[in-house]
Short mmCIF file of C-alpha atoms in Angstrom, two decimals:
data_model
loop_
_atom_site.label_atom_id
_atom_site.label_comp_id
_atom_site.label_asym_id
_atom_site.label_seq_id
_atom_site.Cartn_x
_atom_site.Cartn_y
_atom_site.Cartn_z
CA MET A 1 -18.57 -0.94 122.88
CA ARG A 2 -15.94 -0.91 125.56
CA ARG A 3 -14.75 -4.38 124.42
CA PHE A 4 -14.67 -3.06 120.75
CA LEU A 5 -12.55 -0.11 121.85
CA GLU A 6 -10.27 -2.23 123.86
CA GLU A 7 -9.72 -4.70 120.99
CA ASN A 8 -9.14 -1.96 118.35
CA SER A 9 -7.32 0.50 120.49
CA LEU A 10 -4.08 0.39 118.41
CA SER A 11 -5.66 1.36 115.12
CA LEU A 12 -8.17 3.75 116.74
CA VAL A 13 -5.34 5.67 118.60
CA PHE A 14 -3.15 5.87 115.45
CA GLY A 15 -6.18 6.90 113.35
CA GLY A 16 -7.02 9.70 115.90
CA LEU A 17 -3.32 10.79 116.07
CA PHE A 18 -3.24 10.79 112.17
CA LEU A 19 -6.27 13.18 111.98
CA ALA A 20 -5.24 15.31 114.73
CA THR A 21 -1.73 15.89 113.26
CA LEU A 22 -2.98 16.22 109.77
CA VAL A 23 -5.31 19.14 110.93
CA GLY A 24 -2.32 20.50 112.83
CA GLN A 25 -0.08 20.34 109.75
CA ALA A 26 -2.86 22.03 107.72
CA PHE A 27 -3.03 24.93 110.08
CA ALA A 28 0.67 25.32 110.39
CA GLY A 29 1.24 25.13 106.74
CA TRP A 30 -1.58 27.53 105.99
CA HIS A 31 0.06 30.23 108.46
CA LEU A 32 3.53 29.50 106.85
CA LEU A 33 2.35 29.94 103.40
CA ASN A 34 0.39 33.08 104.01
CA ASP A 35 3.43 34.47 105.90
CA GLU A 36 5.45 33.92 102.80
CA LEU A 37 2.78 35.53 100.59
CA PHE A 38 2.62 38.42 102.99
CA ALA A 39 6.19 39.05 102.89
CA GLU A 40 5.99 39.17 99.05
CA GLY A 41 3.18 41.67 99.08
CA LEU A 42 0.75 39.07 97.61
CA HIS A 43 -2.83 38.13 98.52
CA GLN A 44 -3.11 35.69 101.38
CA ILE A 45 -5.41 32.68 100.77
CA SER A 46 -8.19 31.07 102.94
CA PHE A 47 -7.88 27.90 104.88
CA GLY A 48 -10.14 26.13 102.43
CA ARG A 49 -8.09 27.35 99.48
CA TYR A 50 -4.95 25.94 101.18
CA LEU A 51 -6.47 22.59 101.76
CA THR A 52 -6.93 22.24 97.99
CA SER A 53 -3.53 23.73 97.20
CA ALA A 54 -0.42 21.89 95.68
CA SER A 55 1.54 23.32 98.56
CA PHE A 56 -0.43 21.24 101.21
CA ALA A 57 -0.75 18.29 98.91
CA VAL A 58 3.01 17.99 98.29
CA ASP A 59 3.87 18.50 101.97
CA VAL A 60 1.28 15.64 102.87
CA THR A 61 2.08 13.13 100.04
CA GLU A 62 5.85 13.35 100.23
CA ASN A 63 5.71 12.05 103.84
CA TRP A 64 2.92 9.41 102.89
CA GLN A 65 4.96 7.90 99.97
CA SER A 66 8.05 7.48 102.28
CA GLU A 67 6.20 5.78 104.95
CA TYR A 68 4.50 3.42 102.66
CA LEU A 69 7.85 2.76 100.88
CA GLN A 70 9.36 2.11 104.36
CA PHE A 71 6.89 -0.53 105.25
CA LEU A 72 6.79 -2.02 101.75
CA LEU A 73 10.50 -2.63 101.85
CA TYR A 74 10.38 -3.85 105.48
CA VAL A 75 7.59 -6.33 104.48
CA ILE A 76 9.60 -7.48 101.42
CA PHE A 77 13.29 -7.41 102.77
CA THR A 78 12.26 -9.28 105.89
CA VAL A 79 11.21 -12.26 103.80
CA TRP A 80 14.95 -12.59 102.50
CA LEU A 81 17.02 -10.64 105.04
CA LEU A 82 17.85 -11.59 108.60
CA GLN A 83 19.34 -9.82 111.61
CA ARG A 84 20.86 -12.02 114.38
CA GLY A 85 19.42 -11.10 117.78
CA SER A 86 16.56 -8.86 116.35
CA PRO A 87 12.90 -9.56 117.06
CA GLU A 88 12.27 -7.79 113.80
CA SER A 89 13.84 -10.61 111.94
CA LYS A 90 12.80 -14.15 111.31
CA PRO A 91 14.74 -16.96 113.06
CA LEU A 92 18.16 -17.51 111.38
CA GLY A 93 17.93 -20.08 108.66
CA HIS A 94 14.41 -19.31 107.77
CA ALA A 95 14.99 -16.74 104.97
CA GLY A 96 12.72 -17.04 102.08
CA LYS A 97 9.07 -17.58 101.16
CA GLU A 98 8.93 -20.78 103.37
CA SER A 99 6.91 -23.92 102.37
CA ASP A 100 3.05 -24.00 101.87
CA GLU A 101 2.88 -26.01 105.09
CA GLU A 102 4.58 -23.39 107.17
CA GLN A 103 2.55 -20.60 105.46
CA LYS A 104 -0.66 -22.70 105.75
CA VAL A 105 -1.79 -22.27 102.17
CA GLY A 106 -3.45 -24.62 99.73
CA ALA A 107 -3.66 -28.19 101.02
CA TYR A 108 -2.20 -26.98 104.44
CA ALA A 109 -4.90 -24.26 104.86
CA GLN A 110 -6.67 -24.69 108.21
CA ASP A 111 -10.42 -24.44 108.95
CA ASP A 112 -10.06 -20.81 109.97
CA SER A 113 -7.66 -19.77 107.22
CA PRO A 114 -8.78 -17.06 104.84
CA ARG A 115 -10.71 -18.45 101.87
CA LEU A 116 -8.17 -16.93 99.53
CA ALA A 117 -5.28 -19.03 101.30
CA ARG A 118 -7.35 -22.17 100.42
CA VAL A 119 -8.31 -21.79 96.79
CA GLY A 120 -5.02 -22.08 95.27
CA GLY A 121 -3.86 -20.76 91.97
CA ILE A 122 -3.30 -17.12 90.96
CA ARG A 123 -5.72 -15.91 93.61
CA THR A 124 -3.83 -17.47 96.42
CA ALA A 125 -0.55 -16.41 94.83
CA LEU A 126 -1.86 -12.69 94.80
CA TYR A 127 -3.30 -13.15 98.40
CA SER A 128 0.16 -14.34 99.54
CA ARG A 129 1.47 -11.09 98.30
CA SER A 130 -1.35 -8.82 99.01
CA LEU A 131 0.21 -6.75 101.82
CA GLY A 132 3.25 -5.93 99.70
CA ILE A 133 1.01 -5.20 96.66
CA VAL A 134 -1.32 -2.85 98.45
CA MET A 135 1.56 -1.09 100.31
CA GLY A 136 3.40 -0.70 97.03
CA ALA A 137 0.44 0.67 95.24
CA ILE A 138 -0.15 3.17 97.99
CA PHE A 139 3.48 4.23 97.69
CA LEU A 140 3.43 4.59 94.02
CA MET A 141 0.13 6.59 94.05
CA SER A 142 1.43 8.94 96.70
CA TRP A 143 4.73 9.34 94.94
CA LEU A 144 2.90 10.23 91.76
CA VAL A 145 0.61 12.68 93.55
CA GLN A 146 3.63 14.19 95.19
CA SER A 147 5.41 14.48 91.84
CA VAL A 148 2.28 16.44 90.27
CA ALA A 149 1.66 18.61 93.38
CA GLY A 150 5.30 19.24 93.83
CA TRP A 151 5.45 20.26 90.24
CA ALA A 152 2.57 22.74 90.54
CA ASP A 153 3.89 24.06 93.76
CA PHE A 154 7.45 24.52 92.31
CA ASN A 155 6.05 26.28 89.33
CA GLU A 156 3.87 28.59 91.47
CA THR A 157 7.07 29.67 93.24
CA ARG A 158 9.02 30.18 89.78
CA LEU A 159 6.29 32.37 88.50
CA ARG A 160 6.50 34.49 91.68
CA GLN A 161 10.21 34.79 90.90
CA LEU A 162 9.47 35.91 87.38
CA ARG A 163 10.82 32.63 85.85
CA ASP A 164 9.18 30.29 83.32
CA PRO A 165 7.43 27.33 84.56
CA ILE A 166 9.03 23.88 83.83
CA SER A 167 7.23 20.73 82.51
CA TRP A 168 6.21 17.75 84.78
CA GLY A 169 8.93 15.69 82.98
CA SER A 170 11.61 18.23 83.84
CA TYR A 171 10.43 18.37 87.42
CA LEU A 172 11.06 14.70 87.83
CA LEU A 173 14.73 15.37 87.19
CA ASN A 174 14.61 18.46 89.29
CA SER A 175 16.48 18.82 92.60
CA ASP A 176 13.27 20.09 94.29
CA PHE A 177 11.63 16.68 93.65
CA TRP A 178 14.66 14.69 94.65
CA SER A 179 15.32 16.60 97.57
CA ARG A 180 11.90 16.24 98.94
CA THR A 181 11.88 12.56 98.18
CA LEU A 182 15.38 11.63 99.50
CA GLN A 183 15.12 13.64 102.69
CA ASN A 184 12.06 11.55 103.66
CA TRP A 185 13.51 8.22 102.42
CA GLN A 186 16.82 8.55 104.47
CA SER A 187 15.05 9.31 107.61
CA GLU A 188 12.62 6.17 107.11
CA PHE A 189 15.62 3.89 106.32
CA LEU A 190 17.49 5.33 109.43
CA ALA A 191 14.42 4.55 111.69
CA VAL A 192 13.76 1.19 110.41
CA GLY A 193 17.63 0.09 110.30
CA SER A 194 18.08 1.39 113.93
CA MET A 195 14.90 -0.24 115.22
CA ALA A 196 16.23 -3.68 113.87
CA VAL A 197 19.65 -3.10 115.64
CA LEU A 198 18.67 -1.40 118.82
CA ALA A 199 15.98 -4.14 119.50
CA ILE A 200 18.81 -6.61 119.64
CA TYR A 201 20.10 -5.10 122.92
CA LEU A 202 17.28 -2.84 124.25
CA ARG A 203 13.95 -4.05 125.59
CA GLN A 204 10.37 -2.62 125.90
CA ARG A 205 8.57 -4.73 128.48
CA GLY A 206 5.22 -5.86 127.05
CA SER A 207 5.73 -4.79 123.60
CA PRO A 208 5.49 -7.17 120.57
CA GLU A 209 7.96 -5.06 118.89
CA SER A 210 10.62 -6.13 121.56
CA LYS A 211 11.96 -9.42 122.80
CA PRO A 212 10.90 -10.30 126.40
CA VAL A 213 13.21 -8.34 128.84
CA GLY A 214 15.09 -11.49 129.88
CA SER A 215 15.63 -12.92 126.36
CA PRO A 216 19.34 -13.16 125.42
CA HIS A 217 20.81 -10.74 122.99
CA ASP A 218 21.39 -13.46 120.28
CA ALA A 219 17.86 -14.75 120.28
CA THR A 220 16.47 -14.00 116.97
CA GLY A 221 12.88 -13.83 115.78
CA ILE A 222 11.35 -13.87 119.29
CA GLU A 223 8.65 -11.15 119.99
CA GLY A 224 7.52 -10.30 123.49
CA MET B 1 -5.80 25.30 88.76
CA ARG B 2 -8.07 24.37 91.54
CA TRP B 3 -7.93 20.65 92.28
CA TRP B 4 -8.52 18.22 94.92
CA LEU B 5 -6.18 15.71 96.42
CA SER B 6 -8.51 12.65 96.33
CA ALA B 7 -8.77 13.07 92.42
CA PRO B 8 -7.53 9.94 90.76
CA ALA B 9 -3.80 10.58 90.20
CA LEU B 10 -3.99 9.82 86.37
CA ILE B 11 -6.20 12.69 85.81
CA LEU B 12 -4.28 15.09 88.18
CA PRO B 13 -1.85 16.31 85.58
CA LEU B 14 -4.74 17.42 83.39
CA ILE B 15 -6.54 19.10 86.23
CA LEU B 16 -3.24 20.73 87.46
CA THR B 17 -2.46 22.24 84.05
CA GLY B 18 -5.83 23.84 84.25
CA CYS B 19 -7.19 22.05 81.14
CA GLY B 20 -10.05 24.31 80.09
CA SER B 21 -10.40 25.71 83.56
CA GLY B 22 -12.03 29.03 84.21
CA GLN B 23 -8.79 30.34 85.81
CA ASP B 24 -7.04 30.45 82.42
CA GLU B 25 -9.92 32.48 81.07
CA ALA B 26 -9.91 34.82 83.99
CA VAL B 27 -6.23 35.36 83.60
CA ARG B 28 -6.43 35.95 79.93
CA GLU B 29 -9.17 38.55 80.36
CA SER B 30 -7.25 40.46 83.08
CA ALA B 31 -4.19 40.48 80.74
CA ALA B 32 -6.19 41.60 77.82
CA ASP B 33 -7.79 44.32 80.03
CA PHE B 34 -4.39 45.58 81.12
CA ASN B 35 -3.04 45.65 77.50
CA ALA B 36 -6.17 47.40 76.28
CA ALA B 37 -5.69 50.08 79.03
CA VAL B 38 -2.15 50.64 78.12
CA SER B 39 -2.87 50.82 74.47
CA ALA B 40 -5.59 53.35 75.15
CA LYS B 41 -3.30 55.25 77.66
CA ASP B 42 -5.95 54.66 80.24
CA TRP B 43 -3.31 54.78 83.04
CA ALA B 44 -5.80 54.89 85.71
CA ARG B 45 -7.26 51.68 84.73
CA ALA B 46 -3.79 50.04 84.03
CA CYS B 47 -2.70 51.07 87.59
CA ASP B 48 -5.78 49.50 89.11
CA LEU B 49 -4.87 46.28 87.54
CA LEU B 50 -1.45 46.30 89.10
CA ALA B 51 -0.83 44.31 92.27
CA PRO B 52 -0.38 46.55 95.33
CA GLU B 53 3.19 45.77 95.72
CA THR B 54 3.91 46.37 92.06
CA ARG B 55 2.04 49.65 92.06
CA GLY B 56 4.07 50.72 95.14
CA GLU B 57 7.30 49.90 93.53
CA VAL B 58 6.38 51.63 90.31
CA GLU B 59 5.58 54.84 92.28
CA SER B 60 8.50 54.67 94.55
CA ALA B 61 11.02 54.10 91.63
CA ALA B 62 9.52 56.88 89.56
CA LYS B 63 8.82 59.14 92.68
CA SER B 64 5.60 60.12 90.93
CA PRO B 65 1.97 58.84 90.95
CA CYS B 66 1.31 55.42 89.29
CA THR B 67 -0.54 56.95 86.30
CA SER B 68 2.30 59.27 85.30
CA ALA B 69 4.98 56.73 86.18
CA LEU B 70 3.29 54.03 83.91
CA ALA B 71 3.11 56.59 81.14
CA GLU B 72 6.83 56.94 81.22
CA GLU B 73 7.42 53.25 81.14
CA ASP B 74 6.94 52.82 77.46
CA LEU B 75 5.55 49.41 77.73
CA PRO B 76 5.60 47.32 74.60
CA ALA B 77 2.50 46.72 72.52
CA PRO B 78 2.30 42.89 72.80
CA GLY B 79 1.89 40.70 69.81
CA ALA B 80 -0.27 37.59 69.41
CA LEU B 81 -1.13 35.56 72.59
CA GLU B 82 1.05 32.52 72.69
CA GLN B 83 0.67 30.72 76.13
CA VAL B 84 -1.11 31.01 79.42
CA ASP B 85 0.34 29.04 82.34
CA VAL B 86 -1.62 29.06 85.73
CA PHE B 87 -0.35 27.48 88.85
CA GLY B 88 -2.32 28.16 92.05
CA THR B 89 -2.36 31.84 92.53
CA THR B 90 0.23 32.92 90.09
CA ALA B 91 0.15 32.98 86.27
CA GLU B 92 2.39 33.88 83.18
CA VAL B 93 0.84 35.02 80.11
CA ARG B 94 3.21 35.03 76.99
CA TYR B 95 2.62 37.13 74.03
CA ARG B 96 4.80 37.60 71.09
CA GLY B 97 7.21 40.29 72.20
CA ASP B 98 5.93 40.62 75.76
CA THR B 99 5.46 38.55 79.00
CA LEU B 100 3.09 39.39 81.80
CA PHE B 101 3.25 37.77 85.37
CA MET B 102 0.03 37.78 87.32
CA THR B 103 -1.19 36.98 90.74
CA GLU B 104 -4.70 36.37 92.17
CA PHE B 105 -6.36 38.64 94.70
CA ALA B 106 -9.90 38.50 96.17
CA ASP B 107 -11.06 40.79 93.34
CA GLY B 108 -9.44 39.05 90.52
CA TRP B 109 -6.00 38.76 88.89
CA HIS B 110 -3.59 41.62 88.93
CA LEU B 111 -0.16 42.30 87.41
CA LEU B 112 2.77 41.29 89.14
CA ALA B 113 5.04 42.24 86.38
CA ALA B 114 4.82 43.59 82.88
CA GLY B 115 7.11 44.48 79.96
CA CYS B 116 9.20 41.30 80.74
CA THR B 117 11.93 39.98 78.52
CA PRO B 118 13.59 36.72 79.06
CA GLN B 119 17.02 36.35 80.05
CA PRO B 120 17.51 32.64 80.90
CA PRO B 121 18.56 31.07 83.04
CA LYS B 122 17.86 34.27 85.31
CA PRO B 123 14.43 35.63 86.00
CA TYR B 124 12.72 37.87 83.46
CA ASP B 125 13.91 41.41 83.14
CA CYS B 126 10.67 43.36 83.73
CA SER B 127 10.16 47.14 83.26
CA VAL B 128 7.27 47.03 85.74
CA HIS B 129 7.58 44.76 88.69
CA GLY B 130 7.14 44.55 92.52
CA GLY B 131 9.63 43.95 95.20
#
């Protein structure tokens, strides 16, 4: 048990942090919405009702979609794009999908390679892109849910302002949808871009996200 | 308009628009109840169906009890029901010649505004409204 915890501590800790902060967000968002309803002389809603509200859903999914987009782009872009001196980059001169031998697929698969890396054909081709495909699918699904929940939440506000609701199609062109979307995207791109650059010159001893402390600044694709 | 986050995204639009939901029916019934009260000049019943904020505003604007204030409003007799839109705890009921805005309370749907005429792109101009 202790060994299991130790060997999976990264995912367990982040899973726990996710749940704790999601609960925290739910309580904070519930109080915020009820404060707005109170100010407008409207009926305040229960916590359970808030959890199934469009307001909560859009606040959650607008962040989810941007996180998965960030990692999707990072996974895809780092195949082709390089950054001299960054541990986030592959070594210079290695841009691209690399050879089957380097990737240990098909005839070059090893005894302990996943079966889908060995079988070849469409299954290996799909498996070779499975991380990007799944991240991309979660991104699109989250973005779709954000658009629908955001539309419902936006219309709820419009009705309180004595204005007609708008269609989902109109909402996709509305500034509310793009403000929610782009405010999250810009922060993700800033974080990823600055990580790739800061890791050229700065170190975090023991972290695989950093080069070893003594590595030179121009050493590329080395993780500590 | 009740829905759940984990519902498959493709059916979310249907769920969110309240396709056949009980919410639409409850909204429609409360709106019809209000219109029936106005048409019968049952001002006490009509006042009961106003949201507290709206009722307070009506009384304060007219400086008289809700029942006499509503009687003075000359609310239009609505034509045929055209559309009901429900989003969360708010709703719009459009009749030919009148539009009602409603909000949900613990005991059901109440009128946020009545006697509303469109003036796009600005909000509706409502003879009875809160805030």
